[in-house]
PDB file of C-alpha atoms in Angstrom:
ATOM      1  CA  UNK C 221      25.554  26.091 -20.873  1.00 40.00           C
ATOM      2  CA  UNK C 222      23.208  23.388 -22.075  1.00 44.00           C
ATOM      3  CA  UNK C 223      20.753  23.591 -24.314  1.00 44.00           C
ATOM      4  CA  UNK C 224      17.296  22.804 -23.843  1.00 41.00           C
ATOM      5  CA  UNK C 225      15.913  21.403 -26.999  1.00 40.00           C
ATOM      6  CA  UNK C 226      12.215  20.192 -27.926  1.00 37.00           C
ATOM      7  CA  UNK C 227      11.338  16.257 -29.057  1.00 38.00           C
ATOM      8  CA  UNK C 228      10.723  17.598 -32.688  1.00 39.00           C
ATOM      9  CA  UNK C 229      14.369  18.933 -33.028  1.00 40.00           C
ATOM     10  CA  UNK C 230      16.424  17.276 -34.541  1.00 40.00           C
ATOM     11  CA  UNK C 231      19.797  16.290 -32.312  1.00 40.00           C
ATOM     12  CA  UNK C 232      23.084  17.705 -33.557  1.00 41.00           C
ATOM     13  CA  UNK C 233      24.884  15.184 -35.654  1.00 39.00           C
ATOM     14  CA  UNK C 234      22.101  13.058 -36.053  1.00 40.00           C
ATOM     15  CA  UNK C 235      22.597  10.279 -38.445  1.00 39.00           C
ATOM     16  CA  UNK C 236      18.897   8.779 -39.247  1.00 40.00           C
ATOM     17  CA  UNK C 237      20.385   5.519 -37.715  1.00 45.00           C
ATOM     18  CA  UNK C 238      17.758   3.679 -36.747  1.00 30.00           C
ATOM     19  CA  UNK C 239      19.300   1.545 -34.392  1.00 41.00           C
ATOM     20  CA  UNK C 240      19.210   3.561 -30.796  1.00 77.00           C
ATOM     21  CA  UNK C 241      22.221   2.757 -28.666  1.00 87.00           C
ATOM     22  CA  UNK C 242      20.407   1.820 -25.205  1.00 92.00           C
ATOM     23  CA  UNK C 243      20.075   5.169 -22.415  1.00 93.00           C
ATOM     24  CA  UNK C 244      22.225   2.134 -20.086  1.00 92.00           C
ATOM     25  CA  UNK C 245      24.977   2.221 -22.742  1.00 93.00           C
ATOM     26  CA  UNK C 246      25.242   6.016 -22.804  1.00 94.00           C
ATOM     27  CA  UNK C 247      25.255   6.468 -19.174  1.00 94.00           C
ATOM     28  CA  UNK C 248      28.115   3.765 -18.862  1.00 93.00           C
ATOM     29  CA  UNK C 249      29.815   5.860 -21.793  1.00 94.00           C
ATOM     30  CA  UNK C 250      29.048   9.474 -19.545  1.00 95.00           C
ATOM     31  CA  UNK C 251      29.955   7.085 -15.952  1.00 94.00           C
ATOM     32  CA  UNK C 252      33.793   7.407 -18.126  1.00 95.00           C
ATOM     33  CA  UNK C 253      33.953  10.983 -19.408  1.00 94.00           C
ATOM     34  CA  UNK C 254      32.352  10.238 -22.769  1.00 94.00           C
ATOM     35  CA  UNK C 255      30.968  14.038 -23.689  1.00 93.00           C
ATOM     36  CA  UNK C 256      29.312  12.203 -26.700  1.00 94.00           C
ATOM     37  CA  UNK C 257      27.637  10.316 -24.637  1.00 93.00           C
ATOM     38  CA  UNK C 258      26.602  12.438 -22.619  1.00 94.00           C
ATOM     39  CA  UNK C 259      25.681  14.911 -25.488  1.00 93.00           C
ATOM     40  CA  UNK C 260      23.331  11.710 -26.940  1.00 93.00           C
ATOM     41  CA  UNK C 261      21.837  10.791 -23.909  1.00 94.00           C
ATOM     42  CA  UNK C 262      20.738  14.849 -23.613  1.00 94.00           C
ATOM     43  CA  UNK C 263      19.546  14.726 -26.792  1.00 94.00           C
ATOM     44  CA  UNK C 264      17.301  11.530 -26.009  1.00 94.00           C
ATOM     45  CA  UNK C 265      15.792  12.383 -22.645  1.00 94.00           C
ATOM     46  CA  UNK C 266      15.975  16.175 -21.992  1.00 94.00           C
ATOM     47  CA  UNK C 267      12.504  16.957 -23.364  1.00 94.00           C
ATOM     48  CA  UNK C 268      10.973  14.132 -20.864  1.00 94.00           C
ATOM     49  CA  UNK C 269      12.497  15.438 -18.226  1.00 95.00           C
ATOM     50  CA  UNK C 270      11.707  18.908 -19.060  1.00 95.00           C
ATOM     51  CA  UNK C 271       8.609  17.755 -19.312  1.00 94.00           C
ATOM     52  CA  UNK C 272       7.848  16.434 -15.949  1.00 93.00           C
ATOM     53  CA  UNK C 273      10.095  19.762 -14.588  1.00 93.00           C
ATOM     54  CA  UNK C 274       7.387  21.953 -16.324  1.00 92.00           C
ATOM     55  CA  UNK C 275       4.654  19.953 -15.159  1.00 91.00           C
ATOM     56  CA  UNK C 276       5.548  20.537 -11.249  1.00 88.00           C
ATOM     57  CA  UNK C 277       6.876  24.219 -12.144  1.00 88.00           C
ATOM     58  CA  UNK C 278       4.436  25.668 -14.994  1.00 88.00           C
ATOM     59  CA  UNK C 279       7.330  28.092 -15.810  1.00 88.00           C
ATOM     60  CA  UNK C 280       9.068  27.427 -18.594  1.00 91.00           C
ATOM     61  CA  UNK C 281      11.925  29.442 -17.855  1.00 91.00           C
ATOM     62  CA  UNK C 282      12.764  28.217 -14.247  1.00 90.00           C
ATOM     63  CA  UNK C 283      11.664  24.311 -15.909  1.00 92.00           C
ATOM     64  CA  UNK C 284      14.725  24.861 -18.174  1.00 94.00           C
ATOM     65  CA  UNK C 285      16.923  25.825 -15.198  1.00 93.00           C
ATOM     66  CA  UNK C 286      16.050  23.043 -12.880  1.00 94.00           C
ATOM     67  CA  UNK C 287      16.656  20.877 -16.484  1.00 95.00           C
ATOM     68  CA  UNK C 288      20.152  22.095 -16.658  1.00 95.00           C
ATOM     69  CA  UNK C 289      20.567  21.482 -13.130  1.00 94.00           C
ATOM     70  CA  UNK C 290      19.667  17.866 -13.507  1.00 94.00           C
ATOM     71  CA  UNK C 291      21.916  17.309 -16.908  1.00 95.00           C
ATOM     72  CA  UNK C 292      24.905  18.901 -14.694  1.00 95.00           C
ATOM     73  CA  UNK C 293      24.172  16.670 -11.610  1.00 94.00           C
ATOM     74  CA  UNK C 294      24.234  13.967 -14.315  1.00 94.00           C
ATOM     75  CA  UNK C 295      27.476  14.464 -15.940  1.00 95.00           C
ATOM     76  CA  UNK C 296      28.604  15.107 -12.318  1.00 94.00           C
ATOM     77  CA  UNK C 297      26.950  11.781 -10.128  1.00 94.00           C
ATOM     78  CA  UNK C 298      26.931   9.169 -13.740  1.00 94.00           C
ATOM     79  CA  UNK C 299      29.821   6.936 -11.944  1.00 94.00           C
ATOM     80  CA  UNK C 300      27.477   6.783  -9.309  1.00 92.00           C
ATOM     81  CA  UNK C 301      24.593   5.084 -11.310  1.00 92.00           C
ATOM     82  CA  UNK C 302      23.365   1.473 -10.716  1.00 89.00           C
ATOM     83  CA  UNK C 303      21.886  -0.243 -13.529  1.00 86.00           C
ATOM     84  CA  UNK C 304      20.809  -2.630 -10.906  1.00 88.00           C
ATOM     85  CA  UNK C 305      18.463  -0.288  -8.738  1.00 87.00           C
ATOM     86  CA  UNK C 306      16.538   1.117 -11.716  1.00 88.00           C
ATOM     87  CA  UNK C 307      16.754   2.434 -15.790  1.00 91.00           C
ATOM     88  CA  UNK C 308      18.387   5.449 -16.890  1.00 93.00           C
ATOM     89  CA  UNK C 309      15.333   7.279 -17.441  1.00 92.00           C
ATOM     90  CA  UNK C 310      13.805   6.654 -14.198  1.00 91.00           C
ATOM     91  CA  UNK C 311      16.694   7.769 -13.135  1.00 93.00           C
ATOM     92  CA  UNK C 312      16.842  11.074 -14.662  1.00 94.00           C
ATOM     93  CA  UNK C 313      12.872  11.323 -13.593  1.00 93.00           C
ATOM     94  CA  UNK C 314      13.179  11.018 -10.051  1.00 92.00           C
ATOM     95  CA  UNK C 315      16.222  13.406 -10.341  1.00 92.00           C
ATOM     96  CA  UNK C 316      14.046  15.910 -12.489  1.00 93.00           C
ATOM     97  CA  UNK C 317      11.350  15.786  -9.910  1.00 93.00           C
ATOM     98  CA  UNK C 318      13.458  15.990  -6.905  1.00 91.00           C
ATOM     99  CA  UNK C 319      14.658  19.109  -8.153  1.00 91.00           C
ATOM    100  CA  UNK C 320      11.823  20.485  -9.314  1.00 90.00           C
ATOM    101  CA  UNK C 321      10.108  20.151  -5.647  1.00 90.00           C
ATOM    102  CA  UNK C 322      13.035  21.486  -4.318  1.00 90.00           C
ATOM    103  CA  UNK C 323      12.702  24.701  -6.015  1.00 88.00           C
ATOM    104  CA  UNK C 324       8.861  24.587  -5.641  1.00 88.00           C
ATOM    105  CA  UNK C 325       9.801  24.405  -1.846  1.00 87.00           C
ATOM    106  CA  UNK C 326      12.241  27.400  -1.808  1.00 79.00           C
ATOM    107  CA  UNK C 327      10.058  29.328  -3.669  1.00 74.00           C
ATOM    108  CA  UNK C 328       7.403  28.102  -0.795  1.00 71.00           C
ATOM    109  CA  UNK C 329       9.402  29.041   1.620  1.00 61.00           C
ATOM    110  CA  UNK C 330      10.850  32.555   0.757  1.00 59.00           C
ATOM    111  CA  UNK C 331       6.925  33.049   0.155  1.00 53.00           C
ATOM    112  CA  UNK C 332       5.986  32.513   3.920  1.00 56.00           C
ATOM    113  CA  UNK C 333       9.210  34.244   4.513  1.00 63.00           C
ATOM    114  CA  UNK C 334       7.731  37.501   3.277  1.00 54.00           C
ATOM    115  CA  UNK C 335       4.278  36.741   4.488  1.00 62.00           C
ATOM    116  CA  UNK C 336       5.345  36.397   7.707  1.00 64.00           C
ATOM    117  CA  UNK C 337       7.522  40.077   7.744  1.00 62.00           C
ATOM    118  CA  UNK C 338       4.348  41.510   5.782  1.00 60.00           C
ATOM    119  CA  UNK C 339       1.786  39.942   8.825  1.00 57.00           C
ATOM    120  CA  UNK C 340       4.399  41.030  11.260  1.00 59.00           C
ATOM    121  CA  UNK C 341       4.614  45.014  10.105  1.00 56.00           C
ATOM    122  CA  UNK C 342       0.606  44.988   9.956  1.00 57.00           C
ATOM    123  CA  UNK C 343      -1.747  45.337  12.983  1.00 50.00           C
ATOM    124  CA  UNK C 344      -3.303  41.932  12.404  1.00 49.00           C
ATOM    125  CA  UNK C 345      -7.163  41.545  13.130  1.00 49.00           C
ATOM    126  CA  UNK C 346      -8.195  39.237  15.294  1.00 46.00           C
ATOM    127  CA  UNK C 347     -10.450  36.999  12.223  1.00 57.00           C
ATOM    128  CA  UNK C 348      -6.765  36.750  10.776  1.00 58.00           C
ATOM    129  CA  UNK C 349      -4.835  35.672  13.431  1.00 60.00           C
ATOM    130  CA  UNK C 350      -7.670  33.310  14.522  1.00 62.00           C
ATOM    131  CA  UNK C 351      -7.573  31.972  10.703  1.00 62.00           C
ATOM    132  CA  UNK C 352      -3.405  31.560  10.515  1.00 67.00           C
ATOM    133  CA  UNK C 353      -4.020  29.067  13.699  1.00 64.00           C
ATOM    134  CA  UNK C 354      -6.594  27.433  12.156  1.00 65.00           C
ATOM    135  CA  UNK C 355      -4.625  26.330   9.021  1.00 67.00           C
ATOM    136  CA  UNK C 356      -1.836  25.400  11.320  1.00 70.00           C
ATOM    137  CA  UNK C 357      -3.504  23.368  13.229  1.00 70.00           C
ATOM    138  CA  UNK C 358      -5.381  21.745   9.956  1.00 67.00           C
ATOM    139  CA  UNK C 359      -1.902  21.371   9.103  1.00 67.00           C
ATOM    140  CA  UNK C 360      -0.441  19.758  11.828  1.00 74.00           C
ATOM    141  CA  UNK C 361      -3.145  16.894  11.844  1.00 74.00           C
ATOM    142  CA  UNK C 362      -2.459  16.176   8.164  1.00 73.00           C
ATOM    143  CA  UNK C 363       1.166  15.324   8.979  1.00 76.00           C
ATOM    144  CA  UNK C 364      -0.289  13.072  12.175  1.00 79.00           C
ATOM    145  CA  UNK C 365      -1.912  11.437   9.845  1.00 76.00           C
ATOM    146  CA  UNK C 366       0.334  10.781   6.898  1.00 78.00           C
ATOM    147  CA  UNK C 367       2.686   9.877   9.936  1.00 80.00           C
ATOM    148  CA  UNK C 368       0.341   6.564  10.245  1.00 81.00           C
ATOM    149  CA  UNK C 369       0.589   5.348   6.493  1.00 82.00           C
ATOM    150  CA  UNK C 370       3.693   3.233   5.702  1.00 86.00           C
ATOM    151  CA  UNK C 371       6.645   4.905   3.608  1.00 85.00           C
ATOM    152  CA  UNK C 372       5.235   3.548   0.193  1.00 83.00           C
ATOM    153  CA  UNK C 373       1.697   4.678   0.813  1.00 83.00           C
ATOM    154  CA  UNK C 374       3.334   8.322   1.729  1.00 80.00           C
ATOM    155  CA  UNK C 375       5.580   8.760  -0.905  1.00 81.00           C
ATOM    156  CA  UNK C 376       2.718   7.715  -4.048  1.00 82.00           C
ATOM    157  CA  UNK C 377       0.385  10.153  -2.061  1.00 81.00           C
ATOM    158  CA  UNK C 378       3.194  12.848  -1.693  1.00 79.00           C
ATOM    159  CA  UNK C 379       4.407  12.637  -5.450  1.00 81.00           C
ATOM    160  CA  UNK C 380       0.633  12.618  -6.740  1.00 79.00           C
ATOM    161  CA  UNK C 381      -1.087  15.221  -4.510  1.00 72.00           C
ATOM    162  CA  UNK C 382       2.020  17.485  -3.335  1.00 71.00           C
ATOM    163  CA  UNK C 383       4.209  17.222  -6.738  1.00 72.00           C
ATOM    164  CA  UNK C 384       1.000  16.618  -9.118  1.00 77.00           C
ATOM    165  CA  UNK C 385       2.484  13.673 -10.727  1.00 78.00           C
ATOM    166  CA  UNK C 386       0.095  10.970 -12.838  1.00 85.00           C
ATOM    167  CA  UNK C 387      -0.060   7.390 -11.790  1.00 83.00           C
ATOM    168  CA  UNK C 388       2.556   6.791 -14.941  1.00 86.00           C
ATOM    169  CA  UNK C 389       4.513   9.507 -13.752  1.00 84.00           C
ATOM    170  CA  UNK C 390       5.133   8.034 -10.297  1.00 85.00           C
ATOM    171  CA  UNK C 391       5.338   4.726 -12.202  1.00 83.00           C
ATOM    172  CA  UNK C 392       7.915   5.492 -13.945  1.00 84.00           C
ATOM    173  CA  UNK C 393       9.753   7.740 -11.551  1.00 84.00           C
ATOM    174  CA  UNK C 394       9.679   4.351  -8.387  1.00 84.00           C
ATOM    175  CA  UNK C 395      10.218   2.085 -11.211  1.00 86.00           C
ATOM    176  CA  UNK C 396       7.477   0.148 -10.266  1.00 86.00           C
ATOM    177  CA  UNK C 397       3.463  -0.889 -12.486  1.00 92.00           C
ATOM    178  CA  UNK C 398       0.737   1.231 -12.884  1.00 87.00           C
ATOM    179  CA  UNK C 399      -1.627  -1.172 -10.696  1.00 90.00           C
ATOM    180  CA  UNK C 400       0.774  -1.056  -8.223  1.00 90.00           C
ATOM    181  CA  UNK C 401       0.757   3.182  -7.946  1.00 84.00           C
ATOM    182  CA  UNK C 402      -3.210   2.767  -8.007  1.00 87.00           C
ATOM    183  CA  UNK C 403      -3.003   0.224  -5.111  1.00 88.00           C
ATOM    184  CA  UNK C 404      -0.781   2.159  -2.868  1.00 84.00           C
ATOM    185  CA  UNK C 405      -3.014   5.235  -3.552  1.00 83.00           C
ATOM    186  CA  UNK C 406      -6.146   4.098  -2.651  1.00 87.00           C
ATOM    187  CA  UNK C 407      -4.975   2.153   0.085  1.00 85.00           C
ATOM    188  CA  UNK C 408      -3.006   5.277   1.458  1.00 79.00           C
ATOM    189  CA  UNK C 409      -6.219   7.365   0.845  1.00 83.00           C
ATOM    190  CA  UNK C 410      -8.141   5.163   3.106  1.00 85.00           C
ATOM    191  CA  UNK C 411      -6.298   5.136   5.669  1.00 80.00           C
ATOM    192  CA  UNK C 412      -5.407   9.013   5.705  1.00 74.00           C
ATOM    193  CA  UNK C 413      -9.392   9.915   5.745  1.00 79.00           C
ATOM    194  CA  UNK C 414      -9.785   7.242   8.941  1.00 77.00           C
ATOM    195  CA  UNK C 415      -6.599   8.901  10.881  1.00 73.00           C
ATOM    196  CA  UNK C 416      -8.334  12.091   9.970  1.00 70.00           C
ATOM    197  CA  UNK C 417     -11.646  11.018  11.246  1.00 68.00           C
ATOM    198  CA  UNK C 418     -10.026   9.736  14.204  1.00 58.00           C
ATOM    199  CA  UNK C 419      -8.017  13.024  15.091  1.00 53.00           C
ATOM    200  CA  UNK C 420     -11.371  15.359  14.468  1.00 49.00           C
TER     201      UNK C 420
END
């Protein structure tokens, strides 16, 4: 099983070289079976990743799951990578975050699994019935409207409002500036609050 291990411990077998081989190196090493590789490039990037994972999660004990989850898809996809399409630790980001909504939206969903059995053995009042609709339908116009914005304005507004990522987090994660995040936020914004105005 892997271990999780914090940025202020040291790596096993570290040498005090200061000369880092680059993350691209490793992951060409791990693309070809290295397990030293692989066991480096752990050692390098598994608390930022466990860091964003906690982030979305708050528990530390399913963050470290979904972290081993990502280091297995890793040693499992690396032939896959493309140097070309983005770094290494984007890479292991956006797979970190994936993930991590991924279990947020099982977790959602065997949530309104039970809620829905609990409403369904209760005599529901009319106020709550009247209320679940209500949300629905609040619901349903919010996807209308994030229907309108174009696919970059979505996903920034997605990854910052639905998987509480920082503008450097989604930076980092679409491998593309800060300004650029901000931009597609606010432009996204402005356009969701007119469809929403529209649709009221």
């Amino acid at each position: 099983m892997l271990r999780i291990v914090s940025s202020d411990e040291p790596s096993p077998g570290h040498t005090g070289d200061p000369v880092a081989v680059p993350l691209e190196d490793l992951m060409a090493a791990v693309a070809q079976g290295d397990q030293q590789a692989f066991s480096a490039l752990y050692d390098r990037t598994a608390s930022r990743v466990l860091g964003l994972v906690q982030r979305l999660l708050i528990d530390h004990a399913q963050s470290e799951e979904v972290t081993q989850e990502v280091f297995l898809e890793v040693w499992r996809t690396a032939p896959r990578f493309d140097a070309t399409r983005g770094s290494t630790m984007s890479w292991l980001l956006t797979m970190g975050h994936r993930r991590a909504v991924d279990r947020i939206r099982s977790s959602q969903s065997s949530h309104d699994r039970d809620e829905r059995i609990g409403i369904r053995d209760l005599d529901s009042a009319y106020d709550v019935v009247a209320e679940t609709a209500e949300i629905r339908i609040e619901n349903e116009r919010v996807k209308r409207a994030l229907a309108q914005l174009t696919e970059l304005q979505r996903q920034a507004i997605e990854m910052a409002y639905y998987g509480g990522l920082t503008h450097t987090e989604i930076s980092a994660t679409l491998s593309v500036p800060v300004g650029t995040v901000k931009t597609r936020l606010r432009d996204g914004m402005i356009r969701l609050r007119d469809a929403m105005g529209v649709m009221a």
